[in-house]
PDB file of C-alpha atoms and ligand atoms in Angstrom:
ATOM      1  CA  UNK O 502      41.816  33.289  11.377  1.00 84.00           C
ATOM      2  CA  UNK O 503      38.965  35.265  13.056  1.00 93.00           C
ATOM      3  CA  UNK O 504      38.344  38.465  12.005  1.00 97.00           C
ATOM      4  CA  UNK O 505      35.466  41.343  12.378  1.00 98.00           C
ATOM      5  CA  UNK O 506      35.198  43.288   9.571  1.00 98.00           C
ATOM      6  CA  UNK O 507      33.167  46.238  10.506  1.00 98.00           C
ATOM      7  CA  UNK O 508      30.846  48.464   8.830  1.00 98.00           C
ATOM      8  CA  UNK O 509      30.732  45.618   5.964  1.00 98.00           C
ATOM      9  CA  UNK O 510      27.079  47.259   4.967  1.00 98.00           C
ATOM     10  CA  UNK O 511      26.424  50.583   5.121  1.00 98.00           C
ATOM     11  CA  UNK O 512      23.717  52.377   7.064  1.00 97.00           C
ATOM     12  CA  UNK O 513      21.089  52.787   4.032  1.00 97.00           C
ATOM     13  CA  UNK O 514      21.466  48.964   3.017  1.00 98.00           C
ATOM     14  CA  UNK O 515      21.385  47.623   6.675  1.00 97.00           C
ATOM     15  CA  UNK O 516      17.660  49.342   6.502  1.00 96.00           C
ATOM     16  CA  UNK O 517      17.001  47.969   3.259  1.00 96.00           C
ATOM     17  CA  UNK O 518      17.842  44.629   4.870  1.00 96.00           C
ATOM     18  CA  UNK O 519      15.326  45.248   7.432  1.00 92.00           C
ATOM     19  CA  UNK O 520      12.530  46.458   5.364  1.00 94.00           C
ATOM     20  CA  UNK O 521      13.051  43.587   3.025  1.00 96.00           C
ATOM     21  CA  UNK O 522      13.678  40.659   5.383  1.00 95.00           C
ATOM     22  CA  UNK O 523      11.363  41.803   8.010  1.00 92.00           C
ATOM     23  CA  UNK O 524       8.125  42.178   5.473  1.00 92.00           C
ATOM     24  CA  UNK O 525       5.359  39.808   6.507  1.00 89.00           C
ATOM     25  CA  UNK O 526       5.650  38.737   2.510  1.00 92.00           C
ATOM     26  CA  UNK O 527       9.601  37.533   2.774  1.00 93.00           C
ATOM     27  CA  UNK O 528       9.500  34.128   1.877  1.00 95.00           C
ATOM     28  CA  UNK O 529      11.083  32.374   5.298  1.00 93.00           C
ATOM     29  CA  UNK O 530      10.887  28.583   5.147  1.00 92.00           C
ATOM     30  CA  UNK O 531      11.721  25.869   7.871  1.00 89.00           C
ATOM     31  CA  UNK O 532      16.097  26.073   7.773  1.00 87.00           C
ATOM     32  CA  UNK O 533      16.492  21.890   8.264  1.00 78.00           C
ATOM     33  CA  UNK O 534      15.670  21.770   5.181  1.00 72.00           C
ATOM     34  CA  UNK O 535      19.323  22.674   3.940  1.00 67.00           C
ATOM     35  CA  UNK O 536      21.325  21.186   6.974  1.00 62.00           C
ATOM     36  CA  UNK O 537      22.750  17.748   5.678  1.00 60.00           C
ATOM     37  CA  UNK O 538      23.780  14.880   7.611  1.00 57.00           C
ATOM     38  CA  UNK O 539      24.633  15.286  11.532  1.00 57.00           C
ATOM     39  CA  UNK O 540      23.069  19.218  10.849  1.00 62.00           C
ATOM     40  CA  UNK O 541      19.962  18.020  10.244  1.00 61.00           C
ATOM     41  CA  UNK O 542      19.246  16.991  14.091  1.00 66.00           C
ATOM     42  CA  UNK O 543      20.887  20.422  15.451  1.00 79.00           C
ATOM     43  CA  UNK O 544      19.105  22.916  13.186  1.00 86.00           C
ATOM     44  CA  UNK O 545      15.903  24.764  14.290  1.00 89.00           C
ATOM     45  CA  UNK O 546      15.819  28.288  12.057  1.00 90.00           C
ATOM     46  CA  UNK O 547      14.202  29.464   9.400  1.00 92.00           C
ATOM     47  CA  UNK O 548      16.088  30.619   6.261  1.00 92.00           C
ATOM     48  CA  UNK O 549      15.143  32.883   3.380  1.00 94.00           C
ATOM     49  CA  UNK O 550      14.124  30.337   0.134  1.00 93.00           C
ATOM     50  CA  UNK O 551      16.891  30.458  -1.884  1.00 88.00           C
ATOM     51  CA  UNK O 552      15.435  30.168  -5.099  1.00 88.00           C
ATOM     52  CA  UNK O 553      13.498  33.330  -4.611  1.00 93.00           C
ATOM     53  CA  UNK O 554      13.405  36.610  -5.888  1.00 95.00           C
ATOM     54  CA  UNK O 555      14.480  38.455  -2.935  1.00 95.00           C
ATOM     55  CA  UNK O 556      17.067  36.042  -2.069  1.00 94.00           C
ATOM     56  CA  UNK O 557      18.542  36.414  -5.373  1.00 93.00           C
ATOM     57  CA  UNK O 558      18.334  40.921  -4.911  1.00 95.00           C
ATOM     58  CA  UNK O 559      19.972  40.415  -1.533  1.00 96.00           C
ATOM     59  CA  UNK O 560      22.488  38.122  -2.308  1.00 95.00           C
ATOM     60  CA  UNK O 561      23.608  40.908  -4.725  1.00 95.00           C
ATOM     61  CA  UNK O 562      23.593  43.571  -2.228  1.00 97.00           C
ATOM     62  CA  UNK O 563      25.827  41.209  -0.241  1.00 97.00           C
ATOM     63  CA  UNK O 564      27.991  40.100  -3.272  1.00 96.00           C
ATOM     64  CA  UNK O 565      28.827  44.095  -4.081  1.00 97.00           C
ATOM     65  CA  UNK O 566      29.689  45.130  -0.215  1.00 98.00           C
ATOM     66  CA  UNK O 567      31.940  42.085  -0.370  1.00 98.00           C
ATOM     67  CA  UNK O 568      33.669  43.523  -3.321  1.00 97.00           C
ATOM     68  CA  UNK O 569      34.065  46.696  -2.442  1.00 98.00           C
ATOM     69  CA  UNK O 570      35.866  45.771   0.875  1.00 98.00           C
ATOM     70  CA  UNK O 571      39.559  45.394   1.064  1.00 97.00           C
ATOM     71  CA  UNK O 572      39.634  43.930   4.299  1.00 98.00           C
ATOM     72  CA  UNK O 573      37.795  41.099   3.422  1.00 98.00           C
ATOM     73  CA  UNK O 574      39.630  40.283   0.169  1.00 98.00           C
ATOM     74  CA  UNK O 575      43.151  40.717   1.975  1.00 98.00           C
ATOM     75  CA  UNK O 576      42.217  38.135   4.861  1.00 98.00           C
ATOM     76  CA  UNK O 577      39.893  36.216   2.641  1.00 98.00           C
ATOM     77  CA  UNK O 578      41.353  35.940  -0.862  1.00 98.00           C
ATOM     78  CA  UNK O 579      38.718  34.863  -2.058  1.00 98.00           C
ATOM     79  CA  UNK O 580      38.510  32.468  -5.256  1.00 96.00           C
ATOM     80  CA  UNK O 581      34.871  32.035  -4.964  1.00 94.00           C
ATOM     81  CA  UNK O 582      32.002  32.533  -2.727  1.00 94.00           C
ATOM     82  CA  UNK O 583      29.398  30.417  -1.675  1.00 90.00           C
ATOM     83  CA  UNK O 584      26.212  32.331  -2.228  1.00 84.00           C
ATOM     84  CA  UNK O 585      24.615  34.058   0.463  1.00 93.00           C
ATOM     85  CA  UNK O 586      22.101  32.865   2.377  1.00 93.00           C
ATOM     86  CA  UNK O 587      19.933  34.356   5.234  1.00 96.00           C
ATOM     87  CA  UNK O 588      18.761  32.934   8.405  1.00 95.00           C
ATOM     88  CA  UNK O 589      16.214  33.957  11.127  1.00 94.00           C
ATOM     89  CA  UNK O 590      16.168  33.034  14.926  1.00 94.00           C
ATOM     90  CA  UNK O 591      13.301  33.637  17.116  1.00 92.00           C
ATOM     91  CA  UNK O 592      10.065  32.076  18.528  1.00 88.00           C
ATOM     92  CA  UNK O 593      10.007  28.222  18.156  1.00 87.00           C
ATOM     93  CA  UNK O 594      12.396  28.259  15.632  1.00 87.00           C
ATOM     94  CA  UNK O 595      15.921  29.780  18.212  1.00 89.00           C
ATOM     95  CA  UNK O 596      18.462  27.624  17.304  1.00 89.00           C
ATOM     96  CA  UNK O 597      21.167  26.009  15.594  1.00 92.00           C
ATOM     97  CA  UNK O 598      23.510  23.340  18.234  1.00 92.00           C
ATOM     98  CA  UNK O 599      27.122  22.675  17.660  1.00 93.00           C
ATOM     99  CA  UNK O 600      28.331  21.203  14.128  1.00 93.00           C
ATOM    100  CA  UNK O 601      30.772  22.006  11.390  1.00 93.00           C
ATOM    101  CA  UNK O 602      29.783  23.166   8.035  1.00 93.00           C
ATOM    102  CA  UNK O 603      30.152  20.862   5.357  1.00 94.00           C
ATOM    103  CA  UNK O 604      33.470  20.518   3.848  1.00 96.00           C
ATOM    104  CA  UNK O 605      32.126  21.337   0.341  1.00 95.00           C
ATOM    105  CA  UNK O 606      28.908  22.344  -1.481  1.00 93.00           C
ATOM    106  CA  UNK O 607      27.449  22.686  -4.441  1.00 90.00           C
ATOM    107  CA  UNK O 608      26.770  25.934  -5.501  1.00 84.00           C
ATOM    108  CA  UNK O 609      23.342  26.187  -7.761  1.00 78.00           C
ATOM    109  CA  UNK O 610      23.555  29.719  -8.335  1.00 73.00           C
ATOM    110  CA  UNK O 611      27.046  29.488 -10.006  1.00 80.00           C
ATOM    111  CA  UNK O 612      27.158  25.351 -11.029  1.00 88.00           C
ATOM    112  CA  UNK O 613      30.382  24.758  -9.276  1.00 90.00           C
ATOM    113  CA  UNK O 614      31.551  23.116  -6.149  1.00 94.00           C
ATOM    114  CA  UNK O 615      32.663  25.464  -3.593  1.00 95.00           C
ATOM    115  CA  UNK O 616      34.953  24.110  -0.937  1.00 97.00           C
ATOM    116  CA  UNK O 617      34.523  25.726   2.068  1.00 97.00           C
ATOM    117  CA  UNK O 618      38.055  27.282   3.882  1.00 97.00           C
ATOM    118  CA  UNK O 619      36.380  30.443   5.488  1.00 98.00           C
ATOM    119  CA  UNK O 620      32.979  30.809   7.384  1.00 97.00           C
ATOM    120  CA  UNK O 621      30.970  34.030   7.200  1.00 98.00           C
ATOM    121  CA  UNK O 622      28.104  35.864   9.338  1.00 98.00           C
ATOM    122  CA  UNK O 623      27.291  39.181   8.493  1.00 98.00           C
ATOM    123  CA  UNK O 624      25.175  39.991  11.426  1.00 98.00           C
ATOM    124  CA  UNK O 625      21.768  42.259  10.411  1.00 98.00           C
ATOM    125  CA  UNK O 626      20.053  42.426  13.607  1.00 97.00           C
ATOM    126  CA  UNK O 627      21.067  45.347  16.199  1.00 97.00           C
ATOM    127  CA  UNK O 628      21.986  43.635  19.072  1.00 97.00           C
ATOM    128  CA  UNK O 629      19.940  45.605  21.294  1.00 97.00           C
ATOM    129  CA  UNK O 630      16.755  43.581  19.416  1.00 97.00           C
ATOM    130  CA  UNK O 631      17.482  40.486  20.847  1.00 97.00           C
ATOM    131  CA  UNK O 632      18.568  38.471  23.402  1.00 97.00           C
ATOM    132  CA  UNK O 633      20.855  35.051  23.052  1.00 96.00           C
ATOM    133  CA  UNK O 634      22.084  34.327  19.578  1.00 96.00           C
ATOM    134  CA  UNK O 635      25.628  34.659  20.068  1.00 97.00           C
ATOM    135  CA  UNK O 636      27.736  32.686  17.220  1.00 97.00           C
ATOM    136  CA  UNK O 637      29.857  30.718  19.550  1.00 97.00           C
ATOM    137  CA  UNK O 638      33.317  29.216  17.900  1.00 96.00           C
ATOM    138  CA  UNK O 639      34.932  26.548  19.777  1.00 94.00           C
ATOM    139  CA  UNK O 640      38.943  26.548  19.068  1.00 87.00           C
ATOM    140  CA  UNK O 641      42.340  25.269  20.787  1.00 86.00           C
ATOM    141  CA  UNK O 642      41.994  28.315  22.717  1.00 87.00           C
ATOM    142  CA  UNK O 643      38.143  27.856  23.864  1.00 91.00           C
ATOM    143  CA  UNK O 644      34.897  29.115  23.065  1.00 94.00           C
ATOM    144  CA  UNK O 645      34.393  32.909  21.612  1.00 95.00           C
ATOM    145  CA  UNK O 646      31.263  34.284  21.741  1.00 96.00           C
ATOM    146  CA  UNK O 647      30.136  36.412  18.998  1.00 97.00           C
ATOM    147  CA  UNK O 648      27.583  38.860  18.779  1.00 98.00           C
ATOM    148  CA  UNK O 649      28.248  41.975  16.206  1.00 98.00           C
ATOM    149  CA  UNK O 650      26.482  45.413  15.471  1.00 98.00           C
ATOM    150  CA  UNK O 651      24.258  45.342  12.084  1.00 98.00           C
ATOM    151  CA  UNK O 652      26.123  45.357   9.104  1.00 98.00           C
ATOM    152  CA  UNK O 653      29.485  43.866  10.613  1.00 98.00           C
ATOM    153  CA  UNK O 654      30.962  40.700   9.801  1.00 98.00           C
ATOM    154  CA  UNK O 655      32.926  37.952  11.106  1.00 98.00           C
ATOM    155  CA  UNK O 656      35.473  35.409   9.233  1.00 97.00           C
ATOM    156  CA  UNK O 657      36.018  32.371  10.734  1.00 97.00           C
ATOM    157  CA  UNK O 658      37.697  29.206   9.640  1.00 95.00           C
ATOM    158  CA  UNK O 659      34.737  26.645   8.278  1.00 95.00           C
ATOM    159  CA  UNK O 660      37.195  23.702  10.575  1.00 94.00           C
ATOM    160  CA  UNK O 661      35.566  24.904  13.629  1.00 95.00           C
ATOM    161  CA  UNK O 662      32.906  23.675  15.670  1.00 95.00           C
ATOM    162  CA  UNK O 663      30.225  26.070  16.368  1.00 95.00           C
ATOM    163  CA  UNK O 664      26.412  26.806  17.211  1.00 95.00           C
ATOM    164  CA  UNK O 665      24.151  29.815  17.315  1.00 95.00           C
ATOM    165  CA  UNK O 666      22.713  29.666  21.192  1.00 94.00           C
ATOM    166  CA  UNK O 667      18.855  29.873  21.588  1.00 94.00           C
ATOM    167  CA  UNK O 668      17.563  33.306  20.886  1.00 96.00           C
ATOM    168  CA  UNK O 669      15.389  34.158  23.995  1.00 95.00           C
ATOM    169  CA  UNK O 670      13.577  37.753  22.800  1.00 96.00           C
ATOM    170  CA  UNK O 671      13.414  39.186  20.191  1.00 96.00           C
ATOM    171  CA  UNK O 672      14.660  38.085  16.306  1.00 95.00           C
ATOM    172  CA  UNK O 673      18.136  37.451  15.204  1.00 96.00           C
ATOM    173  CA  UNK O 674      18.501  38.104  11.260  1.00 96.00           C
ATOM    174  CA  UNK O 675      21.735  37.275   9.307  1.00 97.00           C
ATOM    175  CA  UNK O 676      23.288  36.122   6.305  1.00 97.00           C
ATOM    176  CA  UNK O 677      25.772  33.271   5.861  1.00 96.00           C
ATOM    177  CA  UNK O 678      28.152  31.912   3.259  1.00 96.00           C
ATOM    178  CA  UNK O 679      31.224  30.773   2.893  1.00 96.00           C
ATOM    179  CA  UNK O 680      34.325  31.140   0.974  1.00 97.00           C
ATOM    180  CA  UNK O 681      37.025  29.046  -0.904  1.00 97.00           C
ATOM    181  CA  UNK O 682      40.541  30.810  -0.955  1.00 98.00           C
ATOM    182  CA  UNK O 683      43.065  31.061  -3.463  1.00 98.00           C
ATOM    183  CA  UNK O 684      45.255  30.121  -0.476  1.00 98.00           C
ATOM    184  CA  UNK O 685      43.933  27.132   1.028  1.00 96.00           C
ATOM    185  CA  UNK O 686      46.261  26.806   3.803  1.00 95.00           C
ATOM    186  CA  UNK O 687      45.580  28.647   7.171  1.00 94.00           C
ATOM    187  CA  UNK O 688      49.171  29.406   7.998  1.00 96.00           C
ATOM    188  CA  UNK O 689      49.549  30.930   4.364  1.00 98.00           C
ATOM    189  CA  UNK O 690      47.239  32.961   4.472  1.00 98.00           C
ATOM    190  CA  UNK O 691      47.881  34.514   7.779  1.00 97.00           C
ATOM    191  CA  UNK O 692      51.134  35.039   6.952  1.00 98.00           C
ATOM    192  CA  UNK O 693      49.952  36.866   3.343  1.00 98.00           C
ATOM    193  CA  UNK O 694      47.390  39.284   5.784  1.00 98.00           C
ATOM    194  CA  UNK O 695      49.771  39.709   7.973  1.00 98.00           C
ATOM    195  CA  UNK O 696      52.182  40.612   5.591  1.00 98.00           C
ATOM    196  CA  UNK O 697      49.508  42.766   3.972  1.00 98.00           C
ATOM    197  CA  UNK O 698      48.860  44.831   6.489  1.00 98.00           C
ATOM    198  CA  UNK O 699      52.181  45.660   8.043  1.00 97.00           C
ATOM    199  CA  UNK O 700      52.629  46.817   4.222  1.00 97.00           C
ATOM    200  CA  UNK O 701      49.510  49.548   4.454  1.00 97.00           C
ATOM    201  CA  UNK O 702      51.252  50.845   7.625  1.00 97.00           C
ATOM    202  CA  UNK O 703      54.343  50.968   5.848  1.00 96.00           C
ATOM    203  CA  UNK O 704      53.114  52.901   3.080  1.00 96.00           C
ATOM    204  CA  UNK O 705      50.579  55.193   5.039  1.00 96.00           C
ATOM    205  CA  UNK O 706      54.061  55.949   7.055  1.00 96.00           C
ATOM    206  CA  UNK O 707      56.496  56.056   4.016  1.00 95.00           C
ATOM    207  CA  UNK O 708      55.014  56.799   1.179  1.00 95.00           C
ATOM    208  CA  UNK O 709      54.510  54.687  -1.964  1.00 92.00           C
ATOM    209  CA  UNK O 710      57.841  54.919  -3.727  1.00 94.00           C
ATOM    210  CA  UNK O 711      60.307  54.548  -0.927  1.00 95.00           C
ATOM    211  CA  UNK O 712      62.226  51.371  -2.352  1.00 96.00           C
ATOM    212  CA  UNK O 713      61.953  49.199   0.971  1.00 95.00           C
ATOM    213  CA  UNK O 714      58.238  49.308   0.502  1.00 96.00           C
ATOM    214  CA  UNK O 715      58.064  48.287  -3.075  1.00 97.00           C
ATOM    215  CA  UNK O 716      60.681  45.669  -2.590  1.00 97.00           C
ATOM    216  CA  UNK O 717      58.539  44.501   0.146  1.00 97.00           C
ATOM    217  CA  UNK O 718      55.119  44.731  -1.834  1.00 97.00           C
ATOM    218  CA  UNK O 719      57.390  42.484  -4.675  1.00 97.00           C
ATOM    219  CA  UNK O 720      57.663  39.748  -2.000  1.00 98.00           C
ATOM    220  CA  UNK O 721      54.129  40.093  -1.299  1.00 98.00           C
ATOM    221  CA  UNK O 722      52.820  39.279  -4.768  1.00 98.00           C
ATOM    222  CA  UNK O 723      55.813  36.568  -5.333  1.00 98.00           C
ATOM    223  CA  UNK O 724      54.641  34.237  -2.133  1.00 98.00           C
ATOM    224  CA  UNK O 725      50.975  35.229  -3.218  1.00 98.00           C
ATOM    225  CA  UNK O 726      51.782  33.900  -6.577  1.00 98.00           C
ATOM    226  CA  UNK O 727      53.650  30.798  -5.412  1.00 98.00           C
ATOM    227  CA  UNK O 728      50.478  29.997  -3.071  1.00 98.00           C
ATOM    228  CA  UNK O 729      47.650  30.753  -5.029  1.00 98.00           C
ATOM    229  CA  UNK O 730      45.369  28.559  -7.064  1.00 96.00           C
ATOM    230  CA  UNK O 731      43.067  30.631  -9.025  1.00 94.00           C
TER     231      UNK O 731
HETATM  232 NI1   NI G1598      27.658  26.532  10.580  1.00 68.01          NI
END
């Protein structure tokens, strides 16, 4: 699944983003420091230190724009999410070659293992600010090239090869995470958001109580509940 959520952030905390994360105080350190394994060689960022206090504020911003969105839980279902981290392209450090993420990761913040089914970027940076960066995805189908307005976001299974190409001007700021579904099989849960959102059109067009529509929603929840590990 690939997905852009838009308008993930509103206006007021995209600028709080940029105040924060821009500050000549924000803690940025060197971003190989996280990769593991084959990573290690590809990754030239920085990224926000985790243990500190403004990654822990932002994460929290992130967490409640997450919840809030009902686009994001009905393609993600999310069963947990990998706390958010932020990266930072620009200058020496413009650069993160092809790899896939890590299968699963242990999640400090929360003490658990997260296994990672979805990939996130929530983009911060207008793309006006910079040049390069584009998230590209290899799939079956080819590359896609990804490069989204502040405060967008796009899903992405965590299978996929990808890379963040070399940042030529400018600075590209966003945060990352990922996310382990209820539903941890692709087909399911395309089927469940597909399903999902013929249903709001449905209801927008038919109203709530027409008896088609709750039969349907009833079918909804009974393959979500026959799918679902939570
Ligand atoms: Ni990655």
């Amino acid at each position: 699944m690939f997905l852009h959520i838009k308008e993930v952030l509103t206006a007021e905390e995209v600028a709080l983003f940029r105040q924060q994360l821009w500050a000549a105080d924000a803690p940025w350190i060197d971003g190989a420091r996280s990769a593991g394994g084959q990573a290690v060689h590809q990754k030239n960022n920085r990224q926000l230190a985790q243990g500190s206090e403004l990654s822990a504020q932002l994460q929290g911003v992130v967490k409640a724009a997450l919840n809030r969105n009902a686009l994001f839980f009905s393609a993600a279902l999310p069963r947990r999410i990998y706390n958010p981290l932020f990266n930072q392209y620009g200058d020496d450090s413009n650069f993160y070659g092809n790899h896939v993420d890590s299968a699963v990761m242990h999640s400090k913040a929360d003490n658990c293992w997260v296994r990672s089914d979805l990939s996130c970027t929530l983009f911060l940076t207008p793309p006006e600010d910079y040049d390069g960066g584009e998230l590209v995805i290899c799939d079956a189908m080819g590359e896609k090239c990804i490069k989204l307005p502040a405060g967008d976001l796009i899903l992405y299974p965590s299978s996929t090869v990808h890379q963040v190409s070399p940042v030529t001007r400018g600075h590209r700021i966003s945060s990352f995470f990922w996310v382990e579904s209820m539903v941890r099989g692709l087909e399911q849960r395309q089927l469940l958001f597909d399903m999902d959102m013929s249903l709001l059109r449905l209801r927008q067009a038919h109203g709530e109580k027409e008896a088609s529509v709750i039969a349907l929603s009833g079918t909804y929840h009974n393959l979500l509940r026959m799918w679902a590990d939570v």
